[in-house]
CSV table of C-alpha atoms and ligand atoms in Angstrom, one decimal:
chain,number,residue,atom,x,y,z
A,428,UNK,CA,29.5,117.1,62.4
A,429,UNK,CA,33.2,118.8,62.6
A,430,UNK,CA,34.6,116.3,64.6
A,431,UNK,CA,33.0,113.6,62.0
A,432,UNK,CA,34.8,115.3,59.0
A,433,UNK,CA,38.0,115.3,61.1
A,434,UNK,CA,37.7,111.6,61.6
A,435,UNK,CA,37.1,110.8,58.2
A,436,UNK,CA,39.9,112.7,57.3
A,437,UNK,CA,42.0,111.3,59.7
A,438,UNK,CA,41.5,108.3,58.0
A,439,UNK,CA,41.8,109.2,54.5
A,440,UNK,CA,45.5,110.1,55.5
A,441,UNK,CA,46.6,107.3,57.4
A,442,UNK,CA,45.4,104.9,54.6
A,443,UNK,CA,46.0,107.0,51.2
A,444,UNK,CA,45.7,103.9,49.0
A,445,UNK,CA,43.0,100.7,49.3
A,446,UNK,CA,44.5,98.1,48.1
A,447,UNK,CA,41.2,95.5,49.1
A,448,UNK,CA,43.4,92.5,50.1
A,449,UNK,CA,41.6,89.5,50.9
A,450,UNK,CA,43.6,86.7,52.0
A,451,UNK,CA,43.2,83.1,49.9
A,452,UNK,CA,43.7,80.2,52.2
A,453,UNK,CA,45.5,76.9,49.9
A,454,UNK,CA,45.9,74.8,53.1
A,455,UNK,CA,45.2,74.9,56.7
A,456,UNK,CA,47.0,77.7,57.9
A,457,UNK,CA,48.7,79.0,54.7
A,458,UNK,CA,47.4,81.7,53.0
A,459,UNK,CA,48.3,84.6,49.9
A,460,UNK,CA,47.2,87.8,48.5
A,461,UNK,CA,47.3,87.8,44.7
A,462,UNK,CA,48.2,90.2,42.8
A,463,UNK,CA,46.7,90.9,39.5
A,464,UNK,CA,48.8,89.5,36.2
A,465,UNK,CA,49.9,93.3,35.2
A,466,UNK,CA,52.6,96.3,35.6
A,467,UNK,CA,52.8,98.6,38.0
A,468,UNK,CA,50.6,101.2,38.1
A,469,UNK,CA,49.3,104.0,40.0
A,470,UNK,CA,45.9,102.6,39.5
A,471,UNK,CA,47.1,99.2,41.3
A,472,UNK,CA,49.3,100.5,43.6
A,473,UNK,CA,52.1,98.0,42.7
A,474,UNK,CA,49.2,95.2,44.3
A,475,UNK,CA,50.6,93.1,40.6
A,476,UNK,CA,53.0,91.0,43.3
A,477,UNK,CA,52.1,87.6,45.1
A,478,UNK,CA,52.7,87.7,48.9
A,479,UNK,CA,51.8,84.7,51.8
A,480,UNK,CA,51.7,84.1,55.0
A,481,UNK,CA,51.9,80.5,57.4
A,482,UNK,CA,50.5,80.9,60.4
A,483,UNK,CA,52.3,78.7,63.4
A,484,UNK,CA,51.4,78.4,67.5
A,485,UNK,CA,53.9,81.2,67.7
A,486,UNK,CA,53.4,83.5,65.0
A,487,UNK,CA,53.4,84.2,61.7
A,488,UNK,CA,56.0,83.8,58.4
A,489,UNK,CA,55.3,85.9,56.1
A,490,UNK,CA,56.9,85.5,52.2
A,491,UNK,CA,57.4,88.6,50.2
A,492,UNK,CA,56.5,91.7,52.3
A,493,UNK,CA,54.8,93.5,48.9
A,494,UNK,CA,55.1,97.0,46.9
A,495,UNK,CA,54.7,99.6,49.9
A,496,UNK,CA,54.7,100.1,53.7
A,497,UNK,CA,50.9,100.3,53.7
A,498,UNK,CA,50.2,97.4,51.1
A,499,UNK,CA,52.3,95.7,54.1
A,500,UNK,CA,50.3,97.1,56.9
A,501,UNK,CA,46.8,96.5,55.0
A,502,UNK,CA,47.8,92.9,54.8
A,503,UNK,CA,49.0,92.3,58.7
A,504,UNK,CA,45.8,94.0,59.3
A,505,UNK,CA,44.1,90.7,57.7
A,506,UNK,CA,46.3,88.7,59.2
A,507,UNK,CA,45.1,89.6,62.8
A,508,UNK,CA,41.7,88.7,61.5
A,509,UNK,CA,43.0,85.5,61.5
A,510,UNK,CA,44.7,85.4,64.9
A,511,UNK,CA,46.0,87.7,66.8
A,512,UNK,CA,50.3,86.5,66.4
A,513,UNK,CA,53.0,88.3,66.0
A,514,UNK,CA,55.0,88.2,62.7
A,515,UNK,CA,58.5,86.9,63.3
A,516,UNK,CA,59.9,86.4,59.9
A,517,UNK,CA,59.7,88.2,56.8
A,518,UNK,CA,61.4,86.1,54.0
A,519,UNK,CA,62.3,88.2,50.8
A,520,UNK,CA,62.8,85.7,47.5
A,521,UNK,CA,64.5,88.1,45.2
A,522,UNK,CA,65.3,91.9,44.9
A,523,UNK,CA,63.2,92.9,42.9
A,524,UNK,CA,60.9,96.5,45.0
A,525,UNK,CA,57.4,94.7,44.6
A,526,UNK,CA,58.4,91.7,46.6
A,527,UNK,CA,59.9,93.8,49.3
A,528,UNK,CA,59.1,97.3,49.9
A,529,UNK,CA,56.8,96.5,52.7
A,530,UNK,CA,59.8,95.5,54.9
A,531,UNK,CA,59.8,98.3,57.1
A,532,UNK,CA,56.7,98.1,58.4
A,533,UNK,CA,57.5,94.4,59.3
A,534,UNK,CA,60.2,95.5,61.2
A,535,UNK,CA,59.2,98.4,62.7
A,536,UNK,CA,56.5,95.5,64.3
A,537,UNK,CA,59.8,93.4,65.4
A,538,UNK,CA,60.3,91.0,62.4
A,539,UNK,CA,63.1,89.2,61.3
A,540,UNK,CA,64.0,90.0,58.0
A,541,UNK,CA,65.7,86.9,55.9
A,542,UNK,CA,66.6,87.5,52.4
A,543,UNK,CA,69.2,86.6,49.2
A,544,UNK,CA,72.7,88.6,49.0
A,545,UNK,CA,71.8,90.3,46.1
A,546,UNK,CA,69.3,92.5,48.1
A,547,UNK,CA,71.8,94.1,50.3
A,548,UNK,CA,73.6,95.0,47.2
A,549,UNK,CA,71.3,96.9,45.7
A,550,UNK,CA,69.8,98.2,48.8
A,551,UNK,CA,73.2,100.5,48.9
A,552,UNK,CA,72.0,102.5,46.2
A,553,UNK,CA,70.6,105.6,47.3
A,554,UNK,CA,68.7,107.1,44.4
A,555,UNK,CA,64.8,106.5,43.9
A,556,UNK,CA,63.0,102.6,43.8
A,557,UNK,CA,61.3,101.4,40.5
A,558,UNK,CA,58.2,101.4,43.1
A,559,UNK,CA,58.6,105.3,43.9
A,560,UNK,CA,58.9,106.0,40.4
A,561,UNK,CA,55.7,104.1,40.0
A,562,UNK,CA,52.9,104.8,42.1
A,563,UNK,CA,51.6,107.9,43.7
A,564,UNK,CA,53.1,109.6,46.7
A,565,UNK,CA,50.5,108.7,48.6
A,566,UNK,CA,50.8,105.0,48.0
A,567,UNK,CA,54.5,105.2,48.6
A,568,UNK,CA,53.5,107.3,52.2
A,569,UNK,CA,55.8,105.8,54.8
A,570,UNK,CA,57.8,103.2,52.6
A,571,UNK,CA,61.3,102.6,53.2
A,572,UNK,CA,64.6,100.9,52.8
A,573,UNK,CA,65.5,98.8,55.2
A,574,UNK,CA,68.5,96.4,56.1
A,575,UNK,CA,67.9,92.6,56.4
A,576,UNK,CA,68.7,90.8,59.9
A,577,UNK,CA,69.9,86.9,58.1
A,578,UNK,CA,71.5,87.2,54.6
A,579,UNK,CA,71.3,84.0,53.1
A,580,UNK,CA,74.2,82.7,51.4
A,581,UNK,CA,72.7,79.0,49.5
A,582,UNK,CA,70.8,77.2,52.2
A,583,UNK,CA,68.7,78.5,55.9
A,584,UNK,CA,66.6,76.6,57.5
A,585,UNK,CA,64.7,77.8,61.0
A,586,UNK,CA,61.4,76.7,62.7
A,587,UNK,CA,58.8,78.4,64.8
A,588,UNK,CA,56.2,77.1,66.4
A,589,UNK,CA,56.2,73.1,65.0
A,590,UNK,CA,57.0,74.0,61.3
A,591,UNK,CA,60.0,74.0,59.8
A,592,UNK,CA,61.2,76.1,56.8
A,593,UNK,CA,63.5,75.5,54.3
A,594,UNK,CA,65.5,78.5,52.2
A,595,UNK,CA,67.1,77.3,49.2
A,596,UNK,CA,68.7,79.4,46.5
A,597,UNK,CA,68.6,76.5,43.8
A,598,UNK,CA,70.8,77.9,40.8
A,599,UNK,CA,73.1,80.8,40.4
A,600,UNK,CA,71.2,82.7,38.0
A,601,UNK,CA,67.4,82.2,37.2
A,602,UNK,CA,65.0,84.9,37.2
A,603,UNK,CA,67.5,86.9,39.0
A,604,UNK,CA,71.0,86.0,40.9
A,605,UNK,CA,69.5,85.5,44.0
A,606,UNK,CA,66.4,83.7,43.9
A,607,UNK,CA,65.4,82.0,47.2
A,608,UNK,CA,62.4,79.4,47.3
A,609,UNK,CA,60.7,78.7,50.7
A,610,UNK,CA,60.0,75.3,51.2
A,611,UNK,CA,57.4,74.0,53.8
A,612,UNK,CA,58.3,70.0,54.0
A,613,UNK,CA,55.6,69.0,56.2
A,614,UNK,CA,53.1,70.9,53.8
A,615,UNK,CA,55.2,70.2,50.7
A,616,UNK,CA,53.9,73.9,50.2
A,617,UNK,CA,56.8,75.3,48.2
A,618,UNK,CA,56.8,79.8,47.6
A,619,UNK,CA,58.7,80.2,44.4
A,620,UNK,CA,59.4,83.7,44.1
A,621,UNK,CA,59.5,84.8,40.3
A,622,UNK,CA,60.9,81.6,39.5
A,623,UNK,CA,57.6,80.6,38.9
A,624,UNK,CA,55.0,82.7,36.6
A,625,UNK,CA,51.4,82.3,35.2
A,626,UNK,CA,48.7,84.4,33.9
A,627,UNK,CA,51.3,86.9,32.7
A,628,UNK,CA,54.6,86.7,30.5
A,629,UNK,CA,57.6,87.0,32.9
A,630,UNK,CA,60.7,89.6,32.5
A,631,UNK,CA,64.2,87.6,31.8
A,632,UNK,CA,66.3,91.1,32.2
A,633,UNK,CA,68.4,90.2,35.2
A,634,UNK,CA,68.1,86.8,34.6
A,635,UNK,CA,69.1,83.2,32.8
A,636,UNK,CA,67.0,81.1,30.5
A,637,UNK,CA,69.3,78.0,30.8
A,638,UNK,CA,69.3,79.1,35.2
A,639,UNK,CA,65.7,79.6,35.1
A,640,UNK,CA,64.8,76.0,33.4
A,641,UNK,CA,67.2,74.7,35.3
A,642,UNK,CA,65.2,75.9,38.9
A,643,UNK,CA,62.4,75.0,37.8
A,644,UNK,CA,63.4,71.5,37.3
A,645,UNK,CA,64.6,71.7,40.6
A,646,UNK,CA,61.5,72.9,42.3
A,647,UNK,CA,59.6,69.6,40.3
A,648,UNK,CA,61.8,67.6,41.6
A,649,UNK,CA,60.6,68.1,45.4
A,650,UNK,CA,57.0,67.2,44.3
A,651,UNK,CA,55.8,69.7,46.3
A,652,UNK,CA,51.6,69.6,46.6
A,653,UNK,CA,51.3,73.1,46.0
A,654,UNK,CA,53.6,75.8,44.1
A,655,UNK,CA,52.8,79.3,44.7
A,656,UNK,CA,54.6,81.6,41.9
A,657,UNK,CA,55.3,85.2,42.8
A,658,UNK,CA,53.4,86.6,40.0
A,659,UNK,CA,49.4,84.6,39.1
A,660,UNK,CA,46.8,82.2,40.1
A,661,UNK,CA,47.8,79.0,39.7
A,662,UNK,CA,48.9,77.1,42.5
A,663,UNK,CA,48.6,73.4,42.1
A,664,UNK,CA,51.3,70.9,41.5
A,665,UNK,CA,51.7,71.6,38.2
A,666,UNK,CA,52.4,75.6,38.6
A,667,UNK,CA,55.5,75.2,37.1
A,668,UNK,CA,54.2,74.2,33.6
A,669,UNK,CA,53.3,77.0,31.3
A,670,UNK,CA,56.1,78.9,31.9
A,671,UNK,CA,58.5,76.0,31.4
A,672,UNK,CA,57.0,75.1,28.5
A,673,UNK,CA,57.5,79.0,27.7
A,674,UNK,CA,61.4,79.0,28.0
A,675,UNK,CA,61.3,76.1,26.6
A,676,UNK,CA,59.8,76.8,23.4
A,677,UNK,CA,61.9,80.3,23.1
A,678,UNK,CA,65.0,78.5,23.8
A,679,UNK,CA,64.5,75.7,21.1
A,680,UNK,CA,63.6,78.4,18.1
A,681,UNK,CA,66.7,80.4,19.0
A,682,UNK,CA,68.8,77.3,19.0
A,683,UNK,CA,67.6,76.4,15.9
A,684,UNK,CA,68.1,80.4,14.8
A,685,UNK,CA,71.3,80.0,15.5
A,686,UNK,CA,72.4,77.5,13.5
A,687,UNK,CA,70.7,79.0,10.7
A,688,UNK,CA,72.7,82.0,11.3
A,689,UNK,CA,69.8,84.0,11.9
A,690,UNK,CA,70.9,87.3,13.5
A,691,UNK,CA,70.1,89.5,16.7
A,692,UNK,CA,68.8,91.8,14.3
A,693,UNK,CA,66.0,89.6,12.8
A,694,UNK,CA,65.5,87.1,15.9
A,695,UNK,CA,62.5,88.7,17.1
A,696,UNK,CA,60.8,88.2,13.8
A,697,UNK,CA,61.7,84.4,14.2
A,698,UNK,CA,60.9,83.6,17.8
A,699,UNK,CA,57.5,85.7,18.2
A,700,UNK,CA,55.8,82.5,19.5
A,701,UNK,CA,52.1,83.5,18.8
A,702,UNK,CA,50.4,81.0,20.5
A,703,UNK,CA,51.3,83.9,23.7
A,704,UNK,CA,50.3,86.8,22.2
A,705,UNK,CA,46.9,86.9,24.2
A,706,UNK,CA,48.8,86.3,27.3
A,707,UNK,CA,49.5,89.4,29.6
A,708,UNK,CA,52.3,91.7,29.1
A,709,UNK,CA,53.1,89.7,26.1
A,710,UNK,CA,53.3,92.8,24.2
A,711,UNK,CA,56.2,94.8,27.1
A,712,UNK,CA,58.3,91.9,27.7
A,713,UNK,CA,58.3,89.1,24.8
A,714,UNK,CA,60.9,90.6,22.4
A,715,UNK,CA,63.2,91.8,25.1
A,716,UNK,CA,63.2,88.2,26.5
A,717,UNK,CA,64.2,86.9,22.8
A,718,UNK,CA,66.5,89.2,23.1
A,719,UNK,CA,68.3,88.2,26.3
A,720,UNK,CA,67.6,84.6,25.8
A,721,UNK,CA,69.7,85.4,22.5
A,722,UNK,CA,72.4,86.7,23.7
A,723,UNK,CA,72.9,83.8,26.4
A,724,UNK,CA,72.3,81.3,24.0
A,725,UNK,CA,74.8,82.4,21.9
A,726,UNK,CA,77.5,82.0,24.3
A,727,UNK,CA,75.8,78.9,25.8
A,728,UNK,CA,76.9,75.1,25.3
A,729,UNK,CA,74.6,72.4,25.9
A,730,UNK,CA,77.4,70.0,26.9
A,731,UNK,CA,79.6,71.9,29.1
B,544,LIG,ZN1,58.2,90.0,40.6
């Protein structure tokens, strides 16, 4: 009886938080955990993130390594359910701590880590993560900040096994100033990082309306088969829609606030666009997107 108490306690610490993943496949041999459409919480463990993996005859890519160290090794556990490969690449899309935080334990296992120059900027800062701040100490057991091996400056592309991947930082400026999309030719698979939302209302704060419209067209015009966004369900062609038509909307009201000289003090009156209130997170991030959107609008000419 002692020793199966100290067994079960064993394994209550080495896996404080279960985050359930269960890996989606969209094609032969790629696959995603979704998060859900909300904030960070203790209750979700920062699981509110997208993350994928493509499985090749030498090993596997994985895209966005997630919120913790053991979000990371809960999912790699699944992933040897699959086959038992090595993971050689971990590709980051942005810098923002839920797409990321699970890179140590990726390297610990002898990944390469690939990611946009942004990261190792504000990796240098040595105070507390969002993440940390967020979720138990428990969940957050383990997790750490860790260099990446390639820093990618606009384009990388590599191959393992017989697929080849393509890293593309499209614009300057979207959802944050380094956004990298993954690009999977032979699958037309494309992994858009956060410049792709659904299911939820999307956070403009380090970002770019014009850049993030902009990317967005970019990513369309690739045709890929599948889009997988870093934050919802959707996934077919078409992923891109809703929150194009989104920024697209906001962007028009301003524009037309602005020449009616409306002001930053009554533009979130004007631009609440309704039709979104039922949509998630509508209710943290809508107004502060108005008013960033505002403010670059302001300065912004459509014919430069
Ligand atoms: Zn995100």
């Amino acid at each position: 009886m002692k020793s199966i108490v100290s067994v079960f306690l064993l394994s209550f610490s080495l896996q404080a938080f279960e985050y359930n993943l269960v890996p989606q496949k969209l094609m032969k041999d790629v696959y995603c955990f979704f998060g859900k459409p909300e904030s960070i919480s203790k209750e979700n463990g920062g699981n509110m993130v997208n993350t994928c993996f493509v499985q090749t005859k030498e090993g596997f890519v994985v895209i966005d390594s997630g919120p913790t160290f053991s979000y990371a090794s809960q999912a790699y556990e699944q992933m040897q359910n699959i086959a038992k490969l090595p993971v050689k690449y971990v590709i980051n899309t942005h810098d923002h701590d839920d797409h990321w935080l699970g890179n140590s334990f990726y390297k610990n296992k002898g990944a390469l880590l690939i990611g946009p120059k942004t990261y190792e900027q504000n990796i240098q800062q040595d105070m507390a993560t969002r993440m940390e701040n967020s979720v138990t100490k428990e969940t957050y057991t383990g997790t750490k900040v860790v260099k990446l091996n390639t820093v990618v400056k606009e384009n990388y592309t590599f191959s393992l096994g017989d697929t080849e991947f393509h890293i593309m930082q499209l614009v300057k400026q979207a959802h944050t100033k380094g956004d990298l999309v993954v690009y999977i030719p032979k699958k037309k698979v494309l992994f858009a990082g956060d410049l792709v939302f659904n299911d939820r209302i999307s956070s403009l704060r380090d970002g770019s309306i014009i850049g993030s419209l902009k990317a967005l067209e970019l990513i369309d015009s690739l045709h890929p088969k599948v889009i997988v966004g870093g934050h919802g369900y959707r996934t077919d062609s078409n992923a891109t829609l809703v929150f194009k038509v989104y920024l697209t909307t906001m962007k028009k009201q301003i524009q037309e606030a602005l020449e009616n000289d409306i002001s930053i003090d009554e533009i979130s009156k004007k631009v609440q666009m309704p039709e979104y209130r039922k949509m998630k997170l509508y209710d943290i991030l809508h107004r502060r997107n108005v008013f960033d959107a505002y403010r670059e609008l302001e300065l912004y000419d459509e014919d430069e």
